[in-house]
CSV table of C-alpha atoms and ligand atoms in Angstrom, one decimal:
chain,number,residue,atom,x,y,z
A,514,ASP,CA,2.7,-11.3,59.3
A,515,ASP,CA,0.8,-9.4,56.6
A,516,GLY,CA,3.1,-6.6,56.9
A,517,TYR,CA,5.7,-8.6,54.9
A,518,THR,CA,3.8,-9.4,51.9
A,519,PHE,CA,2.5,-6.9,49.6
A,520,THR,CA,0.7,-6.6,46.1
A,521,ILE,CA,1.2,-4.8,43.1
A,522,VAL,CA,-2.3,-4.2,40.8
A,523,SER,CA,-1.8,-3.0,37.4
A,524,SER,CA,-4.4,-0.9,35.6
A,525,ASN,CA,-5.7,-3.7,33.6
A,526,GLU,CA,-6.3,-5.5,36.9
A,527,GLN,CA,-3.2,-8.0,36.9
A,528,SER,CA,-2.1,-8.4,40.1
A,529,TRP,CA,1.3,-9.8,41.7
A,530,GLN,CA,1.9,-10.8,45.2
A,531,PHE,CA,5.2,-10.4,46.7
A,532,GLU,CA,6.4,-11.9,50.1
A,533,VAL,CA,9.6,-10.5,51.9
A,534,LYS,CA,11.4,-11.3,55.1
A,535,ASN,CA,11.0,-7.6,57.0
A,536,LEU,CA,9.4,-4.0,56.8
A,537,THR,CA,12.8,-2.7,55.6
A,538,GLU,CA,13.0,-5.5,52.5
A,539,ARG,CA,9.3,-4.6,51.9
A,540,ASP,CA,10.1,-0.7,51.7
A,541,GLU,CA,13.1,-1.6,49.6
A,542,TRP,CA,11.3,-3.3,47.0
A,543,ILE,CA,8.1,-0.8,46.9
A,544,THR,CA,10.9,2.3,46.5
A,545,GLY,CA,12.9,0.3,43.8
A,546,ILE,CA,9.8,-0.9,41.9
A,547,GLN,CA,8.1,2.6,42.0
A,548,GLU,CA,11.7,4.2,40.6
A,549,GLN,CA,11.3,1.6,37.5
A,550,ILE,CA,7.7,2.7,36.7
A,551,MET,CA,8.3,6.4,36.8
A,552,GLN,CA,11.6,5.2,34.7
A,553,SER,CA,9.7,3.7,31.8
A,554,LEU,CA,6.9,6.1,32.3
A,555,GLN,CA,9.3,8.8,31.5
A,556,SER,CA,11.0,7.2,28.6
A,557,ALA,CA,7.5,5.7,27.5
A,558,PRO,CA,7.9,5.1,23.7
A,559,SER,CA,4.4,6.2,23.5
A,560,ARG,CA,4.7,9.4,24.1
A,561,LYS,CA,7.6,9.9,21.8
A,562,ASN,CA,5.7,8.1,19.2
A,563,THR,CA,3.0,10.3,19.5
A,564,LEU,CA,4.9,13.6,19.1
A,565,ASP,CA,6.4,11.7,16.0
A,566,ASP,CA,3.5,10.8,14.5
A,567,VAL,CA,2.2,14.7,14.7
A,568,ASN,CA,5.4,15.3,12.8
A,569,SER,CA,5.1,12.7,10.1
A,570,GLU,CA,1.4,13.6,9.9
A,571,ILE,CA,2.3,17.3,9.2
A,572,ALA,CA,5.2,16.2,6.6
A,573,ILE,CA,2.5,13.7,5.1
A,574,VAL,CA,0.0,16.8,4.7
A,575,ARG,CA,2.7,19.4,3.2
A,576,THR,CA,4.3,17.0,0.7
A,577,LEU,CA,0.9,15.8,-0.7
A,578,ARG,CA,-0.3,19.3,-0.9
A,579,LYS,CA,2.7,20.0,-3.1
A,580,VAL,CA,1.8,17.9,-5.6
A,581,ASN,CA,-0.1,19.7,-8.5
A,582,GLY,CA,-3.7,20.4,-8.2
A,583,ASN,CA,-3.7,19.3,-4.6
A,584,PHE,CA,-4.8,22.2,-3.0
A,585,LYS,CA,-8.4,21.9,-3.6
A,586,CYS,CA,-10.7,18.7,-3.6
A,587,VAL,CA,-10.5,16.6,-6.9
A,588,ASP,CA,-14.0,16.7,-7.4
A,589,CYS,CA,-15.7,19.3,-5.9
A,590,ARG,CA,-12.8,21.9,-5.3
A,591,SER,CA,-13.1,22.7,-1.9
A,592,GLU,CA,-10.0,23.9,-0.3
A,593,ASN,CA,-7.1,22.2,1.8
A,594,PRO,CA,-8.5,18.6,1.3
A,595,ASP,CA,-7.0,16.1,3.8
A,596,TRP,CA,-8.3,12.8,2.5
A,597,ALA,CA,-6.9,10.5,-0.2
A,598,SER,CA,-7.7,7.9,-2.8
A,599,LEU,CA,-4.9,5.8,-3.0
A,600,ASN,CA,-5.4,4.0,-6.1
A,601,LEU,CA,-6.7,7.4,-8.1
A,602,GLY,CA,-3.6,8.9,-6.4
A,603,THR,CA,-5.8,12.3,-5.5
A,604,LEU,CA,-6.8,14.3,-2.6
A,605,MET,CA,-10.3,15.2,-1.6
A,606,CYS,CA,-12.7,17.0,1.0
A,607,ILE,CA,-14.3,15.0,3.6
A,608,GLU,CA,-17.3,15.0,2.1
A,609,CYS,CA,-16.3,13.5,-1.3
A,610,SER,CA,-14.3,11.0,0.8
A,611,GLY,CA,-17.3,9.4,2.0
A,612,LEU,CA,-19.2,9.4,-1.4
A,613,HIS,CA,-15.6,7.4,-2.8
A,614,ARG,CA,-16.1,4.8,0.0
A,615,ASN,CA,-19.9,4.5,-1.0
A,616,LEU,CA,-18.2,3.6,-4.6
A,617,GLY,CA,-16.3,0.3,-2.9
A,618,ALA,CA,-12.7,-0.3,-2.6
A,619,HIS,CA,-12.6,-1.4,-6.2
A,620,ILE,CA,-13.1,2.0,-7.4
A,621,SER,CA,-11.3,4.2,-4.8
A,622,ARG,CA,-9.1,3.4,-1.7
A,623,VAL,CA,-10.0,6.0,0.9
A,624,ARG,CA,-7.9,7.0,3.4
A,625,SER,CA,-7.2,10.0,5.7
A,626,LEU,CA,-4.0,12.0,5.5
A,627,THR,CA,-3.8,12.3,9.5
A,628,LEU,CA,-5.5,9.1,11.1
A,629,ASP,CA,-4.2,6.3,8.7
A,630,SER,CA,-0.4,5.0,8.6
A,631,TRP,CA,1.3,5.8,5.4
A,632,PRO,CA,3.6,3.2,4.1
A,633,ALA,CA,6.1,4.7,1.5
A,634,ILE,CA,4.6,3.2,-2.0
A,635,ASN,CA,1.2,4.8,-0.7
A,636,LEU,CA,3.1,8.2,-0.6
A,637,SER,CA,5.2,7.6,-3.9
A,638,VAL,CA,2.0,6.6,-5.7
A,639,MET,CA,-0.1,9.8,-4.5
A,640,SER,CA,3.0,12.0,-5.3
A,641,ALA,CA,3.5,10.8,-9.0
A,642,ILE,CA,-0.1,11.2,-9.6
A,643,GLY,CA,-1.8,14.4,-7.9
A,644,ASN,CA,-5.5,15.7,-8.6
A,645,HIS,CA,-4.2,17.8,-11.9
A,646,THR,CA,-3.0,14.6,-13.7
A,647,ALA,CA,-5.9,12.3,-12.6
A,648,ASN,CA,-8.3,14.7,-13.8
A,649,LYS,CA,-6.7,14.7,-17.3
A,650,VAL,CA,-7.6,11.6,-17.2
A,651,TRP,CA,-10.9,11.3,-15.3
A,652,GLU,CA,-12.3,14.4,-16.7
A,653,ALA,CA,-10.6,14.9,-19.7
A,654,ASN,CA,-14.0,14.6,-21.8
A,655,PHE,CA,-16.0,16.7,-19.6
A,656,HIS,CA,-17.3,19.1,-22.2
A,657,ASN,CA,-20.8,20.7,-20.9
A,658,HIS,CA,-21.5,18.5,-18.0
A,659,THR,CA,-22.3,20.5,-14.9
A,660,LYS,CA,-19.5,21.0,-12.9
A,661,ILE,CA,-19.6,20.7,-8.6
A,662,ASP,CA,-18.2,22.9,-6.0
A,663,SER,CA,-17.9,23.1,-2.4
A,664,LYS,CA,-21.7,24.4,-2.0
A,665,SER,CA,-23.3,21.6,-4.1
A,666,SER,CA,-25.9,19.4,-2.4
A,667,ARG,CA,-24.6,16.0,-1.4
A,668,GLU,CA,-27.1,14.6,-4.1
A,669,ASP,CA,-25.3,16.5,-7.0
A,670,LYS,CA,-21.9,15.4,-5.7
A,671,GLU,CA,-22.6,11.7,-5.4
A,672,LYS,CA,-24.2,11.7,-8.9
A,673,PHE,CA,-21.2,13.6,-10.5
A,674,ILE,CA,-18.6,11.4,-8.8
A,675,ARG,CA,-20.6,8.3,-9.9
A,676,ALA,CA,-20.6,9.4,-13.3
A,677,LYS,CA,-17.1,10.3,-13.0
A,678,TYR,CA,-15.4,6.8,-11.8
A,679,GLU,CA,-18.4,4.3,-12.0
A,680,GLN,CA,-20.0,4.9,-15.3
A,681,LYS,CA,-16.8,6.8,-16.4
A,682,LEU,CA,-18.5,9.0,-18.4
A,683,PHE,CA,-15.8,11.5,-18.7
A,684,LEU,CA,-12.5,9.3,-19.5
A,685,ALA,CA,-11.2,10.5,-23.3
A,686,PRO,CA,-11.3,7.8,-25.7
A,687,LEU,CA,-8.0,5.7,-26.4
A,688,PRO,CA,-6.3,7.0,-29.7
A,689,ASP,CA,-5.4,3.2,-30.6
A,690,SER,CA,-8.5,1.0,-30.7
A,691,LYS,CA,-6.6,-1.6,-32.7
A,692,THR,CA,-4.1,-2.6,-30.1
A,693,SER,CA,-5.7,-4.8,-27.4
A,694,LEU,CA,-5.9,-2.9,-24.0
A,695,SER,CA,-3.3,-5.0,-22.4
A,696,THR,CA,-0.6,-4.4,-24.8
A,697,GLN,CA,-1.3,-1.0,-24.7
A,698,LEU,CA,-0.8,-1.0,-20.8
A,699,ILE,CA,2.5,-2.9,-21.4
A,700,LYS,CA,3.6,0.1,-23.7
A,701,ALA,CA,2.6,2.6,-21.4
A,702,VAL,CA,4.8,1.0,-18.9
A,703,LEU,CA,7.7,0.6,-21.4
A,704,LYS,CA,7.4,4.5,-22.2
A,705,ASN,CA,7.1,5.2,-18.6
A,706,ASP,CA,3.7,7.4,-19.6
A,707,LEU,CA,1.8,7.4,-16.2
A,708,GLN,CA,-1.1,9.5,-17.4
A,709,HIS,CA,-1.6,7.3,-20.7
A,710,PHE,CA,-1.4,4.4,-18.0
A,711,LEU,CA,-4.0,5.5,-15.9
A,712,ARG,CA,-6.1,6.3,-18.9
A,713,VAL,CA,-5.6,2.6,-20.2
A,714,LEU,CA,-5.6,1.1,-16.5
A,715,ALA,CA,-9.1,3.0,-16.1
A,716,TYR,CA,-10.3,1.2,-19.5
A,717,CYS,CA,-9.1,-2.5,-18.4
A,718,THR,CA,-10.9,-5.2,-16.8
A,719,PRO,CA,-9.2,-7.4,-14.7
A,720,ASP,CA,-8.9,-10.0,-17.6
A,721,ASP,CA,-7.2,-7.2,-20.0
A,722,ILE,CA,-4.8,-6.5,-16.8
A,723,ASN,CA,-3.9,-10.4,-16.4
A,724,LYS,CA,-3.4,-10.8,-20.4
A,725,LYS,CA,0.1,-12.0,-21.4
A,726,TYR,CA,2.0,-9.6,-23.5
A,727,LYS,CA,2.0,-12.2,-26.7
A,728,LEU,CA,1.3,-15.7,-27.8
A,729,ASN,CA,4.9,-16.7,-27.1
A,730,ASP,CA,5.4,-14.1,-24.7
A,731,SER,CA,3.7,-14.5,-21.1
A,732,ARG,CA,5.0,-11.5,-19.4
A,733,THR,CA,2.3,-9.5,-18.1
A,734,ALA,CA,2.4,-5.7,-17.3
A,735,LEU,CA,3.2,-6.5,-13.8
A,736,HIS,CA,6.7,-8.2,-15.1
A,737,PHE,CA,7.2,-5.4,-17.4
A,738,SER,CA,6.6,-2.7,-14.1
A,739,CYS,CA,9.2,-4.6,-12.4
A,740,ALA,CA,11.8,-5.0,-15.0
A,741,VAL,CA,11.9,-1.2,-15.6
A,742,ALA,CA,11.8,-0.9,-11.6
A,743,ASN,CA,8.6,1.2,-11.8
A,744,PRO,CA,7.3,0.6,-8.1
A,745,VAL,CA,4.3,3.0,-8.5
A,746,MET,CA,2.6,1.3,-11.6
A,747,ALA,CA,3.5,-2.0,-10.1
A,748,GLN,CA,1.5,-1.1,-6.8
A,749,LEU,CA,-1.4,0.3,-9.1
A,750,LEU,CA,-1.5,-2.8,-11.2
A,751,ILE,CA,-1.7,-5.0,-7.9
A,752,TRP,CA,-4.5,-2.3,-6.4
A,753,ASN,CA,-6.2,-3.5,-9.8
A,754,ASN,CA,-6.0,-7.1,-9.2
A,755,ILE,CA,-3.3,-8.3,-11.5
A,756,ASP,CA,-1.9,-11.7,-10.4
A,757,THR,CA,1.4,-11.2,-8.8
A,758,THR,CA,1.9,-15.3,-9.0
A,759,LEU,CA,1.9,-15.2,-12.8
A,760,GLN,CA,4.8,-16.7,-14.6
A,761,ASP,CA,6.3,-15.6,-17.9
A,762,SER,CA,7.4,-18.5,-20.6
A,763,HIS,CA,10.5,-19.2,-18.4
A,764,GLY,CA,8.8,-19.6,-15.4
A,765,TYR,CA,9.8,-16.2,-13.9
A,766,THR,CA,7.6,-14.4,-11.6
A,767,ALA,CA,7.7,-10.4,-11.2
A,768,ASN,CA,9.3,-10.9,-8.0
A,769,ASP,CA,12.2,-12.6,-10.1
A,770,TYR,CA,12.2,-9.8,-12.5
A,771,ALA,CA,12.3,-7.4,-9.4
A,772,ARG,CA,15.3,-9.1,-8.0
A,773,ALA,CA,16.9,-8.9,-11.5
A,774,ALA,CA,16.5,-4.9,-11.7
A,775,ASN,CA,17.7,-4.7,-8.3
A,776,SER,CA,14.6,-2.9,-7.3
A,777,ASP,CA,14.0,-2.8,-3.7
A,778,GLU,CA,10.9,-0.7,-3.7
A,779,CYS,CA,9.5,-3.3,-6.6
A,780,ILE,CA,10.5,-6.4,-4.2
A,781,GLU,CA,8.7,-4.4,-0.8
A,782,VAL,CA,5.6,-3.9,-3.2
A,783,LEU,CA,5.4,-7.6,-4.4
A,784,VAL,CA,6.3,-9.0,-0.8
A,785,SER,CA,3.7,-6.9,1.1
A,786,ASN,CA,1.3,-8.5,-0.9
A,787,ASP,CA,0.3,-11.8,0.8
A,788,SER,CA,-0.1,-14.2,-2.4
A,789,SER,CA,3.5,-13.0,-4.0
A,790,GLN,CA,5.0,-13.7,0.2
A,791,GLU,CA,3.4,-17.3,-0.2
A,792,THR,CA,4.9,-18.1,-3.6
A,793,SER,CA,8.7,-16.6,-2.6
A,794,THR,CA,8.7,-18.9,0.3
A,795,ALA,CA,7.3,-21.8,-1.5
A,796,LYS,CA,10.4,-21.1,-4.0
A,797,THR,CA,12.7,-20.8,-0.9
A,798,LEU,CA,11.6,-24.2,0.2
A,799,TYR,CA,12.1,-25.6,-3.2
A,800,LEU,CA,15.6,-24.2,-3.8
A,801,THR,CA,16.6,-25.4,-0.4
A,802,LYS,CA,15.2,-29.0,-1.5
A,803,GLU,CA,17.2,-28.7,-4.7
A,804,LEU,CA,20.1,-27.6,-2.7
A,805,PHE,CA,19.9,-30.6,-0.4
A,806,VAL,CA,19.4,-33.4,-3.1
A,807,THR,CA,22.2,-31.8,-4.9
A,808,SER,CA,24.7,-32.0,-2.1
A,809,ASN,CA,23.4,-35.6,-0.9
A,810,LYS,CA,24.3,-36.3,-4.7
A,811,GLU,CA,27.6,-34.8,-4.2
A,812,ARG,CA,28.0,-36.6,-1.0
A,813,ASP,CA,27.2,-39.8,-2.3
A,814,ARG,CA,29.4,-39.1,-5.5
A,815,ASN,CA,32.8,-38.3,-3.3
A,816,HIS,CA,31.5,-41.1,-1.2
A,817,SER,CA,31.8,-43.4,-4.0
A,818,SER,CA,34.6,-42.1,-5.5
A,819,ILE,CA,36.7,-42.7,-2.0
A,820,VAL,CA,35.2,-46.5,-2.2
B,971,ZN,ZN1,-15.1,17.8,-2.3
């Protein structure tokens, strides 16, 4: 009787028992199952994905290395950097990437060009900034400080990187010291001046970033970024802890502004941020409830008019 039952054991040690009437039927089943396994192995999406992944890795490295200044590490100038700082918009060598990681993600969000996945917005931010623009901001006031190079010791590299991004020693002073940082940030958004935006952002605390435009106008820099459909600036603000749920004086959030501007990219940036997703769900529920109440009233009115 044993001949009429068979067991399939998978590589993760799951097993399935089969029972058939006779040996011929058993062999038919085994052949059928083996064919299915072969077919699914040959068309395995994992193999195709690997090839796609390799192609997209190459494409990402090529695209980002073409950005101005990106053929060398933003800090030590080693050639062919393949690590990135998302929020700084720069490429760097593996050793500097380790030192960036030590600074903490609130200063530098480190990603690998080849090992990490790259959502479209991350590529947009990296393409918009690049090492040349970033150093115009972060090394603008460099003057007589000692530069590091690929042969500098790890200690010297760390000292330089901390001075540059943590102590912000080489930032150029802002030209307009009378206007508040939040207003300067909003003006940079409206002028679409990314370099100035980055410089102001480097000086801002989370409080500055979340400040409202004017006493009677509670829009933040995020409302304005979405109104002018600038997903790169919106993403940079979010990485710098802007509150995506803040409402303007009329109760509109940045998400409402992105929708009004028809900016799918801005909407995507906001939706991929958890807190904004909660608000939009809450809002949808609220709207549905409103609609329900309205339609009930409508029905009651119709009903009473009939009566
Ligand atoms: Zn380096």
